[in-house]
One Martini backbone bead per residue (centre of mass of N, CA, C, O) as a GRO file, in nm:
protein
  413
    1MET     BB    1  -3.129   1.314  -4.363
    2LYS     BB    2  -3.131   1.510  -4.095
    3ASN     BB    3  -3.446   1.566  -4.137
    4LEU     BB    4  -3.584   1.336  -4.032
    5ASN     BB    5  -3.743   1.175  -3.853
    6ILE     BB    6  -3.687   0.972  -3.595
    7THR     BB    7  -3.915   0.767  -3.665
    8ALA     BB    8  -3.788   0.659  -3.914
    9ILE     BB    9  -3.571   0.454  -3.803
   10PRO     BB   10  -3.795   0.213  -3.701
   11TYR     BB   11  -3.927   0.206  -3.995
   12ILE     BB   12  -3.683   0.111  -4.153
   13PHE     BB   13  -3.644  -0.139  -4.018
   14SER     BB   14  -3.929  -0.266  -4.015
   15GLN     BB   15  -3.941  -0.267  -4.305
   16GLY     BB   16  -3.681  -0.408  -4.385
   17MET     BB   17  -3.782  -0.676  -4.267
   18VAL     BB   18  -4.012  -0.737  -4.428
   19THR     BB   19  -3.856  -0.722  -4.710
   20ALA     BB   20  -3.611  -0.928  -4.639
   21SER     BB   21  -3.784  -1.199  -4.614
   22SER     BB   22  -3.718  -1.308  -4.863
   23ALA     BB   23  -3.422  -1.384  -4.816
   24ILE     BB   24  -3.457  -1.541  -4.566
   25ILE     BB   25  -3.622  -1.774  -4.696
   26VAL     BB   26  -3.419  -1.868  -4.909
   27LEU     BB   27  -3.172  -1.927  -4.714
   28PHE     BB   28  -3.328  -2.130  -4.528
   29LEU     BB   29  -3.404  -2.322  -4.811
   30SER     BB   30  -3.082  -2.367  -4.896
   31SER     BB   31  -2.980  -2.486  -4.606
   32GLU     BB   32  -3.178  -2.748  -4.661
   33GLY     BB   33  -3.167  -2.816  -4.992
   34ASP     BB   34  -3.475  -2.687  -5.145
   35VAL     BB   35  -3.460  -2.616  -5.442
   36SER     BB   36  -3.773  -2.617  -5.534
   37ASN     BB   37  -3.857  -2.371  -5.339
   38VAL     BB   38  -3.655  -2.169  -5.408
   39VAL     BB   39  -3.760  -2.119  -5.692
   40LYS     BB   40  -4.032  -2.063  -5.636
   41PHE     BB   41  -3.976  -1.811  -5.437
   42GLY     BB   42  -3.804  -1.646  -5.694
   43ILE     BB   43  -4.058  -1.607  -5.865
   44TYR     BB   44  -4.248  -1.490  -5.688
   45PHE     BB   45  -4.113  -1.234  -5.573
   46SER     BB   46  -4.112  -1.118  -5.869
   47LEU     BB   47  -4.419  -1.106  -5.887
   48LEU     BB   48  -4.436  -0.928  -5.668
   49ALA     BB   49  -4.262  -0.685  -5.775
   50ILE     BB   50  -4.458  -0.618  -5.992
   51LEU     BB   51  -4.764  -0.611  -5.884
   52GLN     BB   52  -4.707  -0.458  -5.615
   53SER     BB   53  -4.639  -0.197  -5.829
   54THR     BB   54  -4.923  -0.199  -6.042
   55LEU     BB   55  -5.221  -0.258  -5.954
   56SER     BB   56  -5.307   0.048  -5.900
   57LEU     BB   57  -5.173   0.257  -6.153
   58ARG     BB   58  -5.018   0.469  -5.952
   59TYR     BB   59  -5.247   0.654  -5.801
   60GLU     BB   60  -5.063   0.678  -5.519
   61LEU     BB   61  -4.926   0.968  -5.601
   62GLY     BB   62  -5.172   1.148  -5.527
   63ILE     BB   63  -5.052   1.200  -5.259
   64TYR     BB   64  -4.806   1.396  -5.353
   65THR     BB   65  -4.850   1.593  -5.617
   66ASP     BB   66  -5.066   1.811  -5.431
   67GLY     BB   67  -4.950   1.815  -5.131
   68GLY     BB   68  -5.213   1.613  -5.019
   69ILE     BB   69  -5.490   1.700  -5.035
   70ASN     BB   70  -5.591   1.425  -5.216
   71LYS     BB   71  -5.499   1.145  -5.044
   72LYS     BB   72  -5.765   0.996  -5.023
   73PHE     BB   73  -5.873   0.987  -5.309
   74ALA     BB   74  -5.586   0.837  -5.396
   75LEU     BB   75  -5.640   0.572  -5.252
   76TYR     BB   76  -5.937   0.481  -5.342
   77THR     BB   77  -5.849   0.457  -5.662
   78ALA     BB   78  -5.598   0.232  -5.593
   79ILE     BB   79  -5.753   0.014  -5.469
   80LYS     BB   80  -5.962  -0.030  -5.676
   81ASN     BB   81  -5.760  -0.102  -5.902
   82SER     BB   82  -5.637  -0.342  -5.770
   83LEU     BB   83  -5.880  -0.520  -5.775
   84LEU     BB   84  -5.966  -0.474  -6.094
   85VAL     BB   85  -5.709  -0.622  -6.184
   86SER     BB   86  -5.707  -0.877  -6.035
   87ILE     BB   87  -5.968  -0.989  -6.150
   88ILE     BB   88  -5.843  -1.014  -6.438
   89ILE     BB   89  -5.601  -1.212  -6.379
   90ALA     BB   90  -5.822  -1.439  -6.248
   91VAL     BB   91  -5.957  -1.475  -6.524
   92GLY     BB   92  -5.702  -1.553  -6.694
   93LEU     BB   93  -5.627  -1.805  -6.515
   94THR     BB   94  -5.878  -1.952  -6.568
   95VAL     BB   95  -5.848  -1.981  -6.875
   96LEU     BB   96  -5.572  -2.128  -6.866
   97ASN     BB   97  -5.655  -2.363  -6.690
   98TYR     BB   98  -5.886  -2.450  -6.928
   99LEU     BB   99  -5.616  -2.472  -7.160
  100GLY     BB  100  -5.351  -2.599  -6.983
  101VAL     BB  101  -5.175  -2.360  -6.880
  102ASN     BB  102  -4.861  -2.363  -6.744
  103ILE     BB  103  -4.668  -2.155  -6.519
  104TRP     BB  104  -4.364  -2.240  -6.361
  105ASN     BB  105  -4.526  -2.481  -6.219
  106PHE     BB  106  -4.816  -2.343  -6.132
  107ASN     BB  107  -5.075  -2.400  -6.014
  108PHE     BB  108  -5.393  -2.259  -5.988
  109ILE     BB  109  -5.396  -2.216  -5.721
  110GLU     BB  110  -5.118  -2.070  -5.656
  111ALA     BB  111  -5.181  -1.847  -5.852
  112LEU     BB  112  -5.413  -1.726  -5.705
  113LEU     BB  113  -5.269  -1.671  -5.457
  114ILE     BB  114  -5.068  -1.489  -5.552
  115THR     BB  115  -5.299  -1.267  -5.674
  116ILE     BB  116  -5.398  -1.186  -5.377
  117THR     BB  117  -5.131  -1.135  -5.228
  118CYS     BB  118  -5.070  -0.894  -5.419
  119CYS     BB  119  -5.306  -0.736  -5.382
  120VAL     BB  120  -5.280  -0.689  -5.053
  121GLY     BB  121  -4.985  -0.582  -5.077
  122ASN     BB  122  -5.090  -0.311  -5.241
  123ILE     BB  123  -5.232  -0.214  -5.067
  124SER     BB  124  -5.060  -0.212  -4.809
  125MET     BB  125  -4.864   0.006  -4.973
  126VAL     BB  126  -5.042   0.234  -4.997
  127LEU     BB  127  -5.105   0.289  -4.717
  128LYS     BB  128  -4.823   0.361  -4.587
  129GLN     BB  129  -4.811   0.605  -4.758
  130TYR     BB  130  -5.062   0.738  -4.627
  131TYR     BB  131  -4.980   0.732  -4.327
  132ILE     BB  132  -4.705   0.914  -4.379
  133ALA     BB  133  -4.837   1.154  -4.501
  134LYS     BB  134  -4.997   1.178  -4.206
  135GLY     BB  135  -4.779   1.105  -3.981
  136GLN     BB  136  -4.812   0.775  -3.926
  137VAL     BB  137  -4.557   0.589  -3.863
  138LYS     BB  138  -4.626   0.428  -3.582
  139THR     BB  139  -4.815   0.239  -3.720
  140VAL     BB  140  -4.656   0.112  -3.949
  141THR     BB  141  -4.420  -0.001  -3.739
  142ARG     BB  142  -4.609  -0.192  -3.572
  143VAL     BB  143  -4.701  -0.365  -3.796
  144ASN     BB  144  -4.424  -0.469  -3.912
  145LEU     BB  145  -4.340  -0.613  -3.628
  146ILE     BB  146  -4.570  -0.808  -3.649
  147SER     BB  147  -4.502  -0.931  -3.886
  148THR     BB  148  -4.207  -1.028  -3.852
  149ILE     BB  149  -4.287  -1.237  -3.634
  150MET     BB  150  -4.462  -1.395  -3.801
  151LEU     BB  151  -4.226  -1.503  -4.002
  152PHE     BB  152  -4.035  -1.621  -3.770
  153LEU     BB  153  -4.245  -1.843  -3.675
  154ALA     BB  154  -4.261  -1.965  -3.940
  155LEU     BB  155  -3.976  -2.053  -3.964
  156LEU     BB  156  -3.939  -2.207  -3.687
  157ASN     BB  157  -4.184  -2.413  -3.831
  158ALA     BB  158  -4.074  -2.504  -4.128
  159HIS     BB  159  -3.966  -2.809  -4.051
  160LEU     BB  160  -4.242  -2.939  -4.002
  161ILE     BB  161  -4.308  -2.879  -4.285
  162PRO     BB  162  -4.398  -3.000  -4.573
  163SER     BB  163  -4.260  -2.923  -4.872
  164GLN     BB  164  -4.545  -2.923  -5.043
  165LYS     BB  165  -4.641  -2.682  -4.787
  166VAL     BB  166  -4.457  -2.422  -4.784
  167PHE     BB  167  -4.582  -2.233  -5.006
  168LEU     BB  168  -4.862  -2.209  -4.899
  169ILE     BB  169  -4.804  -2.114  -4.616
  170PHE     BB  170  -4.643  -1.843  -4.681
  171LEU     BB  171  -4.889  -1.710  -4.842
  172PHE     BB  172  -5.040  -1.688  -4.593
  173VAL     BB  173  -4.906  -1.531  -4.412
  174TYR     BB  174  -4.869  -1.274  -4.618
  175PHE     BB  175  -5.156  -1.213  -4.619
  176ILE     BB  176  -5.199  -1.169  -4.289
  177MET     BB  177  -4.995  -0.934  -4.283
  178TYR     BB  178  -5.124  -0.760  -4.512
  179SER     BB  179  -5.421  -0.710  -4.345
  180ILE     BB  180  -5.349  -0.535  -4.098
  181LEU     BB  181  -5.372  -0.288  -4.218
  182ILE     BB  182  -5.627  -0.253  -4.350
  183ILE     BB  183  -5.816  -0.320  -4.097
  184HIS     BB  184  -5.724  -0.076  -3.946
  185TRP     BB  185  -5.825   0.114  -4.175
  186LEU     BB  186  -6.148   0.031  -4.133
  187VAL     BB  187  -6.178   0.081  -3.844
  188SER     BB  188  -6.011   0.390  -3.811
  189ASP     BB  189  -6.116   0.549  -4.041
  190ASN     BB  190  -6.246   0.812  -4.195
  191HIS     BB  191  -6.500   0.724  -4.440
  192LYS     BB  192  -6.537   0.859  -4.773
  193LYS     BB  193  -6.772   0.856  -4.997
  194TYR     BB  194  -6.735   0.738  -5.356
  195ASN     BB  195  -6.864   0.752  -5.649
  196GLN     BB  196  -6.853   0.694  -5.993
  197LYS     BB  197  -6.778   0.968  -6.075
  198ASP     BB  198  -6.539   1.040  -5.893
  199TYR     BB  199  -6.375   0.815  -6.006
  200ARG     BB  200  -6.368   0.890  -6.306
  201SER     BB  201  -6.246   1.159  -6.242
  202GLN     BB  202  -5.984   1.041  -6.126
  203PHE     BB  203  -5.890   0.905  -6.346
  204ILE     BB  204  -5.849   1.088  -6.575
  205LYS     BB  205  -5.688   1.308  -6.390
  206GLY     BB  206  -5.470   1.042  -6.392
  207SER     BB  207  -5.380   0.933  -6.686
  208ASP     BB  208  -5.067   0.981  -6.679
  209PHE     BB  209  -5.019   0.737  -6.509
  210ILE     BB  210  -5.104   0.530  -6.734
  211LYS     BB  211  -4.887   0.641  -6.951
  212PHE     BB  212  -4.628   0.646  -6.747
  213SER     BB  213  -4.592   0.513  -6.503
  214THR     BB  214  -4.692   0.223  -6.518
  215PRO     BB  215  -4.528   0.120  -6.761
  216GLY     BB  216  -4.272   0.198  -6.648
  217LEU     BB  217  -4.257   0.022  -6.387
  218LEU     BB  218  -4.313  -0.221  -6.552
  219LEU     BB  219  -4.028  -0.227  -6.681
  220ASN     BB  220  -3.849  -0.204  -6.448
  221VAL     BB  221  -3.951  -0.465  -6.298
  222LEU     BB  222  -3.884  -0.653  -6.502
  223ALA     BB  223  -3.576  -0.602  -6.546
  224GLN     BB  224  -3.494  -0.688  -6.269
  225ASN     BB  225  -3.636  -0.997  -6.293
  226VAL     BB  226  -3.566  -1.149  -6.573
  227ILE     BB  227  -3.383  -1.330  -6.494
  228ILE     BB  228  -3.573  -1.515  -6.316
  229LEU     BB  229  -3.767  -1.579  -6.540
  230TYR     BB  230  -3.616  -1.659  -6.774
  231PHE     BB  231  -3.444  -1.898  -6.637
  232GLY     BB  232  -3.673  -2.054  -6.532
  233VAL     BB  233  -3.737  -2.195  -6.813
  234ILE     BB  234  -3.428  -2.288  -6.921
  235SER     BB  235  -3.288  -2.365  -6.655
  236ASP     BB  236  -3.170  -2.511  -6.415
  237ALA     BB  237  -3.220  -2.561  -6.065
  238VAL     BB  238  -2.945  -2.509  -5.965
  239SER     BB  239  -2.866  -2.236  -6.109
  240LEU     BB  240  -3.107  -2.078  -6.028
  241ALA     BB  241  -3.086  -2.113  -5.707
  242GLN     BB  242  -2.833  -1.994  -5.694
  243LEU     BB  243  -2.908  -1.678  -5.794
  244VAL     BB  244  -3.139  -1.632  -5.599
  245VAL     BB  245  -2.972  -1.610  -5.362
  246ILE     BB  246  -2.744  -1.421  -5.437
  247MET     BB  247  -2.920  -1.194  -5.480
  248ARG     BB  248  -3.044  -1.162  -5.198
  249ILE     BB  249  -2.780  -1.083  -5.066
  250VAL     BB  250  -2.668  -0.860  -5.217
  251PHE     BB  251  -2.989  -0.686  -5.213
  252LEU     BB  252  -3.071  -0.654  -4.909
  253PRO     BB  253  -3.020  -0.378  -4.854
  254LEU     BB  254  -3.203  -0.280  -5.049
  255SER     BB  255  -3.444  -0.408  -4.906
  256LEU     BB  256  -3.421  -0.257  -4.598
  257VAL     BB  257  -3.422   0.067  -4.752
  258SER     BB  258  -3.562   0.158  -5.000
  259LEU     BB  259  -3.859   0.197  -4.974
  260PRO     BB  260  -3.871   0.371  -4.696
  261LEU     BB  261  -3.688   0.597  -4.792
  262SER     BB  262  -3.882   0.679  -5.047
  263HIS     BB  263  -4.104   0.757  -4.877
  264LEU     BB  264  -3.968   0.968  -4.699
  265ILE     BB  265  -3.826   1.153  -4.934
  266SER     BB  266  -4.092   1.211  -5.063
  267THR     BB  267  -4.213   1.364  -4.834
  268GLU     BB  268  -4.009   1.560  -4.764
  269VAL     BB  269  -4.029   1.701  -5.069
  270MET     BB  270  -4.299   1.788  -4.999
  271ASN     BB  271  -4.264   1.987  -4.788
  272TYR     BB  272  -4.059   2.169  -4.920
  273MET     BB  273  -4.270   2.260  -5.123
  274ALA     BB  274  -4.494   2.367  -4.915
  275ASN     BB  275  -4.268   2.573  -4.762
  276GLU     BB  276  -4.033   2.674  -5.024
  277LYS     BB  277  -3.816   2.493  -5.062
  278ALA     BB  278  -3.499   2.372  -5.154
  279ILE     BB  279  -3.413   2.044  -5.286
  280LEU     BB  280  -3.101   2.004  -5.405
  281ILE     BB  281  -2.960   1.980  -5.113
  282TYR     BB  282  -3.088   1.759  -4.995
  283LEU     BB  283  -3.051   1.536  -5.220
  284CYS     BB  284  -2.726   1.533  -5.187
  285GLN     BB  285  -2.706   1.451  -4.947
  286VAL     BB  286  -2.855   1.165  -4.951
  287ILE     BB  287  -2.659   1.066  -5.160
  288GLY     BB  288  -2.394   1.104  -5.026
  289VAL     BB  289  -2.468   0.874  -4.788
  290LEU     BB  290  -2.522   0.638  -4.972
  291LEU     BB  291  -2.260   0.635  -5.096
  292VAL     BB  292  -2.094   0.538  -4.866
  293LEU     BB  293  -2.225   0.310  -4.790
  294THR     BB  294  -2.214   0.157  -5.014
  295LEU     BB  295  -1.891   0.126  -5.060
  296SER     BB  296  -1.873  -0.030  -4.799
  297TYR     BB  297  -2.041  -0.271  -4.889
  298VAL     BB  298  -1.890  -0.356  -5.177
  299PHE     BB  299  -1.662  -0.430  -5.039
  300ALA     BB  300  -1.732  -0.650  -4.825
  301LEU     BB  301  -1.848  -0.836  -5.090
  302LEU     BB  302  -1.539  -0.881  -5.195
  303VAL     BB  303  -1.406  -0.994  -4.930
  304LEU     BB  304  -1.585  -1.219  -4.877
  305ASP     BB  305  -1.583  -1.542  -4.789
  306ALA     BB  306  -1.733  -1.817  -4.959
  307GLN     BB  307  -1.705  -2.052  -4.726
  308TRP     BB  308  -1.953  -1.944  -4.552
  309LEU     BB  309  -2.188  -1.975  -4.772
  310LYS     BB  310  -2.238  -2.306  -4.716
  311LEU     BB  311  -2.445  -2.256  -4.495
  312VAL     BB  312  -2.683  -2.176  -4.756
  313GLY     BB  313  -2.576  -2.349  -5.037
  314ILE     BB  314  -2.317  -2.180  -5.160
  315GLU     BB  315  -2.119  -2.204  -5.426
  316GLU     BB  316  -1.804  -2.076  -5.506
  317GLN     BB  317  -1.834  -2.068  -5.803
  318TYR     BB  318  -2.068  -1.892  -5.810
  319TRP     BB  319  -2.013  -1.648  -5.664
  320GLU     BB  320  -1.742  -1.577  -5.833
  321SER     BB  321  -1.928  -1.522  -6.118
  322TYR     BB  322  -2.138  -1.321  -5.993
  323VAL     BB  323  -2.071  -1.073  -5.772
  324PRO     BB  324  -1.872  -0.882  -5.938
  325ILE     BB  325  -2.151  -0.804  -6.144
  326LEU     BB  326  -2.348  -0.725  -5.909
  327ALA     BB  327  -2.188  -0.504  -5.760
  328ILE     BB  328  -2.209  -0.284  -5.986
  329LEU     BB  329  -2.508  -0.248  -5.929
  330ALA     BB  330  -2.527  -0.211  -5.618
  331PHE     BB  331  -2.407   0.071  -5.625
  332PHE     BB  332  -2.619   0.233  -5.818
  333ARG     BB  333  -2.892   0.124  -5.677
  334MET     BB  334  -2.825   0.199  -5.387
  335THR     BB  335  -2.821   0.523  -5.447
  336ILE     BB  336  -3.046   0.593  -5.655
  337SER     BB  337  -3.346   0.455  -5.596
  338PRO     BB  338  -3.458   0.605  -5.342
  339VAL     BB  339  -3.490   0.887  -5.532
  340SER     BB  340  -3.640   0.819  -5.810
  341ASN     BB  341  -3.953   0.937  -5.709
  342ILE     BB  342  -3.892   1.263  -5.772
  343LEU     BB  343  -4.005   1.236  -6.050
  344ASN     BB  344  -4.283   1.241  -5.983
  345VAL     BB  345  -4.312   1.465  -5.764
  346LEU     BB  346  -4.252   1.657  -5.993
  347LYS     BB  347  -4.388   1.579  -6.258
  348LYS     BB  348  -4.192   1.368  -6.447
  349GLU     BB  349  -4.333   1.102  -6.592
  350GLN     BB  350  -4.229   1.077  -6.873
  351VAL     BB  351  -3.912   1.106  -6.792
  352LEU     BB  352  -3.927   0.824  -6.648
  353PHE     BB  353  -4.037   0.651  -6.889
  354ASN     BB  354  -3.790   0.694  -7.098
  355LEU     BB  355  -3.596   0.557  -6.940
  356GLN     BB  356  -3.770   0.287  -6.858
  357LEU     BB  357  -3.761   0.222  -7.173
  358ILE     BB  358  -3.470   0.186  -7.193
  359ASN     BB  359  -3.435  -0.034  -6.992
  360ALA     BB  360  -3.607  -0.250  -7.159
  361LEU     BB  361  -3.406  -0.307  -7.358
  362ILE     BB  362  -3.289  -0.544  -7.199
  363ILE     BB  363  -3.487  -0.762  -7.264
  364GLY     BB  364  -3.448  -0.727  -7.577
  365ALA     BB  365  -3.153  -0.847  -7.557
  366LEU     BB  366  -3.196  -1.118  -7.385
  367LEU     BB  367  -3.399  -1.234  -7.595
  368PHE     BB  368  -3.216  -1.201  -7.872
  369LEU     BB  369  -2.946  -1.346  -7.750
  370GLY     BB  370  -3.009  -1.591  -7.597
  371PRO     BB  371  -2.882  -1.691  -7.299
  372GLN     BB  372  -2.743  -1.990  -7.170
  373ASP     BB  373  -2.581  -1.822  -6.991
  374ILE     BB  374  -2.594  -1.644  -6.709
  375LYS     BB  375  -2.351  -1.464  -6.705
  376HIS     BB  376  -2.439  -1.328  -6.966
  377GLY     BB  377  -2.666  -1.216  -6.875
  378LEU     BB  378  -2.571  -1.032  -6.637
  379GLN     BB  379  -2.392  -0.832  -6.832
  380ILE     BB  380  -2.644  -0.733  -6.993
  381TYR     BB  381  -2.809  -0.634  -6.754
  382VAL     BB  382  -2.584  -0.445  -6.586
  383ILE     BB  383  -2.531  -0.241  -6.831
  384GLY     BB  384  -2.845  -0.142  -6.853
  385SER     BB  385  -2.898  -0.060  -6.594
  386VAL     BB  386  -2.662   0.137  -6.520
  387PHE     BB  387  -2.748   0.338  -6.734
  388PHE     BB  388  -3.032   0.382  -6.601
  389GLN     BB  389  -2.930   0.543  -6.339
  390VAL     BB  390  -2.777   0.742  -6.440
  391LEU     BB  391  -2.995   0.878  -6.598
  392CYS     BB  392  -3.182   0.932  -6.336
  393LEU     BB  393  -2.974   1.128  -6.177
  394TRP     BB  394  -2.943   1.345  -6.411
  395PHE     BB  395  -3.274   1.410  -6.387
  396ILE     BB  396  -3.308   1.457  -6.094
  397LEU     BB  397  -3.125   1.716  -6.088
  398LYS     BB  398  -3.211   1.865  -6.282
  399ALA     BB  399  -3.522   1.909  -6.172
  400SER     BB  400  -3.452   2.038  -5.921
  401TYR     BB  401  -3.325   2.269  -6.014
  402GLY     BB  402  -3.579   2.366  -6.200
  403TYR     BB  403  -3.756   2.413  -5.948
  404ASP     BB  404  -3.570   2.619  -5.780
  405ARG     BB  405  -3.557   2.833  -6.038
  406SER     BB  406  -3.887   2.847  -6.079
  407SER     BB  407  -3.905   2.930  -5.737
  408ASN     BB  408  -3.687   3.142  -5.634
  409LYS     BB  409  -3.453   2.959  -5.514
  410ARG     BB  410  -3.193   2.893  -5.336
  411THR     BB  411  -3.030   2.611  -5.410
  412PHE     BB  412  -2.749   2.737  -5.209
  413GLN     BB  413  -2.760   2.759  -4.872
   0.00000   0.00000   0.00000
């Protein structure tokens, strides 16, 4: 942690605020008693996590895996993949609309806007990794701050917006804020043109991403969001709204720091590898700091008086039922998730895929057992997720140790 550049601190804060906007919006709507929009946003943010992570087919990993030599080519390929996959999804939605199929009560316009917003969001996320790998952390920080101001302005005026238009207005705001970095890149970057032959060559070269990283991450984010999506179909609106709000509160610190820390840690490990420095001791230091911070947070979470949460519309019975279960998962996920991308940086995509495949058994168990009660579903979800996180940590440390030994580095020095 001490090796991260001082510019990382404002970046972590700014990216955390943007990522945490999902929790802020849900808490605001819950405090207003707007159950319908809480459920709608809960499902949307779950879909955003899934699509925003996989539309590029994970080709942005090429920014890191060759020491950053071909990061511009990797960026181009990831953006093109995002556009192509989004077009395929949009066509699929059009066909479903023609057939009269309506999923999660989103109408056709809402579903189409969700796809467009997720596409722009995915490209923006890929660009952030590209800028950070180039050392332009301050640019991303400034864009994040502008985005945060936009979101808070929208929140301040949300009470003036008719309830039935709130969701669409915020989709528009998200689209605009994701577009800021894209416009900056289009205007300022020295673009090199790649022809279709170059694109196909890169697509084939990165086939391991499609075989392992893309399906692996898809399974992972599905497992993380399956509770909301599953009970979004079979549960009543009130119970689901309570679950959405409580999960956003419990995992708020993870939203604040996990993504920016993952980008920075991956970049730092890439630099260690380029400079032929041992990485295991660095990762142990990072995990140690995360462990101390996580223990402090979980303790505070368990002793928090549920009476205060009525201000954001949370009922005490739901808090006391769900939080002890979710706190266990928060402990493991907040400690391990920020370093999980290291397996991709070390070119252990297949190892990570195998672990994520195990995690996908959570989904199978949940659907097979068919819990009608959210608490029972949470117990299944947490057991499988914790097992996955522990396996991830073991293989991260093992792969790091193996890399240091194979490179004739002193692992501990």
